[in-house]
PDB file of C-alpha atoms and ligand atoms in Angstrom:
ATOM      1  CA  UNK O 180     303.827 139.311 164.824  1.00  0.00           C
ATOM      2  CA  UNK O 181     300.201 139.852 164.282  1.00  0.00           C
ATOM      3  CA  UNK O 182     299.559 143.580 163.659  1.00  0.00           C
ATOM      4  CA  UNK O 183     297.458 145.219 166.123  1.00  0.00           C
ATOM      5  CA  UNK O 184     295.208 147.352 164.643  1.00  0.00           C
ATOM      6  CA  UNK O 185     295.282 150.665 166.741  1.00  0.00           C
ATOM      7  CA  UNK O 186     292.034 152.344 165.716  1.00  0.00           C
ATOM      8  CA  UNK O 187     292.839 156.182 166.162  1.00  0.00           C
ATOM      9  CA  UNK O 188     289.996 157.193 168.988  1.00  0.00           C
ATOM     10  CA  UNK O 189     287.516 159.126 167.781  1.00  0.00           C
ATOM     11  CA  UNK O 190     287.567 162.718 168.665  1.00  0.00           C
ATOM     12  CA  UNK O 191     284.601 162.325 170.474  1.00  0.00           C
ATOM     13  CA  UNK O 192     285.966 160.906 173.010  1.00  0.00           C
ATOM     14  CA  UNK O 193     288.345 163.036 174.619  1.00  0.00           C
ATOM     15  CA  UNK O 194     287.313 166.477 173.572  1.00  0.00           C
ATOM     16  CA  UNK O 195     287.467 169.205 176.130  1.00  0.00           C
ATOM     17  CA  UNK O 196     284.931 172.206 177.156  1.00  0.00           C
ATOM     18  CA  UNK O 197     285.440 174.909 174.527  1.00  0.00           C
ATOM     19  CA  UNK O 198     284.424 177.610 177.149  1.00  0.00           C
ATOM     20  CA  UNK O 199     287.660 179.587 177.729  1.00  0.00           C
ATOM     21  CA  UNK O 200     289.019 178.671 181.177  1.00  0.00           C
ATOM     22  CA  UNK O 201     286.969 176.108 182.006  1.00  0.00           C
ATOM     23  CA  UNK O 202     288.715 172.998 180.137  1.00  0.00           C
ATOM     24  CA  UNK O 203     286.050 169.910 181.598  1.00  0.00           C
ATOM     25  CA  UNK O 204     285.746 167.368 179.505  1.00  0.00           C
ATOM     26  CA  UNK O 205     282.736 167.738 177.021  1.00  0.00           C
ATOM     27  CA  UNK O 206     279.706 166.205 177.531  1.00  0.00           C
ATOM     28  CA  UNK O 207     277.817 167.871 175.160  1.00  0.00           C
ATOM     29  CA  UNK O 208     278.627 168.930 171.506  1.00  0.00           C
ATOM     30  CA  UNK O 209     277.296 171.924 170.284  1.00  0.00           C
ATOM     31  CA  UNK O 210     277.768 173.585 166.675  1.00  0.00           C
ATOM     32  CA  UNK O 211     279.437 176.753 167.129  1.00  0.00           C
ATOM     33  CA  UNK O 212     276.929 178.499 165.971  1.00  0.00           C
ATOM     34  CA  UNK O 213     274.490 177.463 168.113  1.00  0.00           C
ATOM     35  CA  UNK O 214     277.254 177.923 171.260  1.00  0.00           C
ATOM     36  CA  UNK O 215     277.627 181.563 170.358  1.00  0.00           C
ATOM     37  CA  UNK O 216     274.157 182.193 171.309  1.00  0.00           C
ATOM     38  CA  UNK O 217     274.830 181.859 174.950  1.00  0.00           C
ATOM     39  CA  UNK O 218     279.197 182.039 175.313  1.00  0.00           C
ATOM     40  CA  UNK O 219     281.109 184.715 173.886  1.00  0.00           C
ATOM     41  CA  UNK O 220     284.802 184.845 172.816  1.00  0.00           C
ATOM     42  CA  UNK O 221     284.752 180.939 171.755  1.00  0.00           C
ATOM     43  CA  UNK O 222     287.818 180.088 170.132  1.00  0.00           C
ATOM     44  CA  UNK O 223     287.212 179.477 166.724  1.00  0.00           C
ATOM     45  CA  UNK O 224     288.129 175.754 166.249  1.00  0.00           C
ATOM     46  CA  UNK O 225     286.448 173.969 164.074  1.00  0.00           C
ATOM     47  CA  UNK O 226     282.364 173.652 163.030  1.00  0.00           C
ATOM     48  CA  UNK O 227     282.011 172.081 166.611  1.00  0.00           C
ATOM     49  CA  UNK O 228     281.433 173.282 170.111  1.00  0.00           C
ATOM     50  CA  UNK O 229     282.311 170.647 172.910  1.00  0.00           C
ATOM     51  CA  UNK O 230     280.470 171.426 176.091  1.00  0.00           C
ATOM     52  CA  UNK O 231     280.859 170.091 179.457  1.00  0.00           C
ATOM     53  CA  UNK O 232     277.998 169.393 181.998  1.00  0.00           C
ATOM     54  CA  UNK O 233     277.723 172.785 183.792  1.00  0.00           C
ATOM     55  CA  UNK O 234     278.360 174.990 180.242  1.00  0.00           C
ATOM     56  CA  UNK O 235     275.624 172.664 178.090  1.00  0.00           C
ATOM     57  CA  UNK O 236     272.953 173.602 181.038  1.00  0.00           C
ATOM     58  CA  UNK O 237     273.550 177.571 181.476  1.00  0.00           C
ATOM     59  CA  UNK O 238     273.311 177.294 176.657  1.00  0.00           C
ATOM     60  CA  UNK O 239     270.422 175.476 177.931  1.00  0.00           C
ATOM     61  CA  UNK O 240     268.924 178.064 179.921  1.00  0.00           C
ATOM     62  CA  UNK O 241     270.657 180.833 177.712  1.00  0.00           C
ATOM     63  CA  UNK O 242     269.182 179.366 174.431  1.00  0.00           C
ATOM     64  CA  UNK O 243     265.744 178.713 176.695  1.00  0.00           C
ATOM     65  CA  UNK O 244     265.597 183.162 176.482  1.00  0.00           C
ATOM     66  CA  UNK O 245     266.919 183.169 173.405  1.00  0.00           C
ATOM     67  CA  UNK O 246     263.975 181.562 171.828  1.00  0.00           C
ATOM     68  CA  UNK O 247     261.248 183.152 173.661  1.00  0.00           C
ATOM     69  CA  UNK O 248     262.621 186.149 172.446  1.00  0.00           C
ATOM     70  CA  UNK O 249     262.708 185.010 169.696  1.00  0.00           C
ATOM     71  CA  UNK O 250     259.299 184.167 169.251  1.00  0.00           C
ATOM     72  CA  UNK O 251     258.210 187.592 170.394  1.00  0.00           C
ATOM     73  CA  UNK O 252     259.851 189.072 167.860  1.00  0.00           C
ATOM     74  CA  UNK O 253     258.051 187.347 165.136  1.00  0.00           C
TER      75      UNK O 253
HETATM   76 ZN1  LIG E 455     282.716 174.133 180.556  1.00  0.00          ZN
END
């Protein structure tokens, strides 16, 4: 019998939107941190912030303010 070497899949692979109720499979990975700036209420689960598509874009446009706010501030 030769042993077959089943590699444990990364994490990566299969992780799934961290948004509450939406539950896509990620396409982005955030930190958490960095996700808080545009979702609230993230579960706290880990250092890391899975995304999907649709969630990644509206941080996008969320973190987009976020920074020229930012800026004005300084
Ligand atoms: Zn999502």
């Amino acid at each position: 019998m030769s042993p077959e070497i089943a590699r444990p899949r990364p994490p990566e692979e299969e992780e799934n939107c961290l948004v509450p109720g939406c539950g896509a499979v990620a396409a982005r990975r955030l930190s958490l941190t960095e996700a808080r700036k545009a979702f609230s209420g993230l579960p706290d689960r880990g250092r890391r912030a899975p995304l999907c598509r649709d969630h990644y874009r509206e941080w996008k446009k969320a973190t987009k303010k976020a920074r020229t706010l930012e800026r004005a501030t300084w």
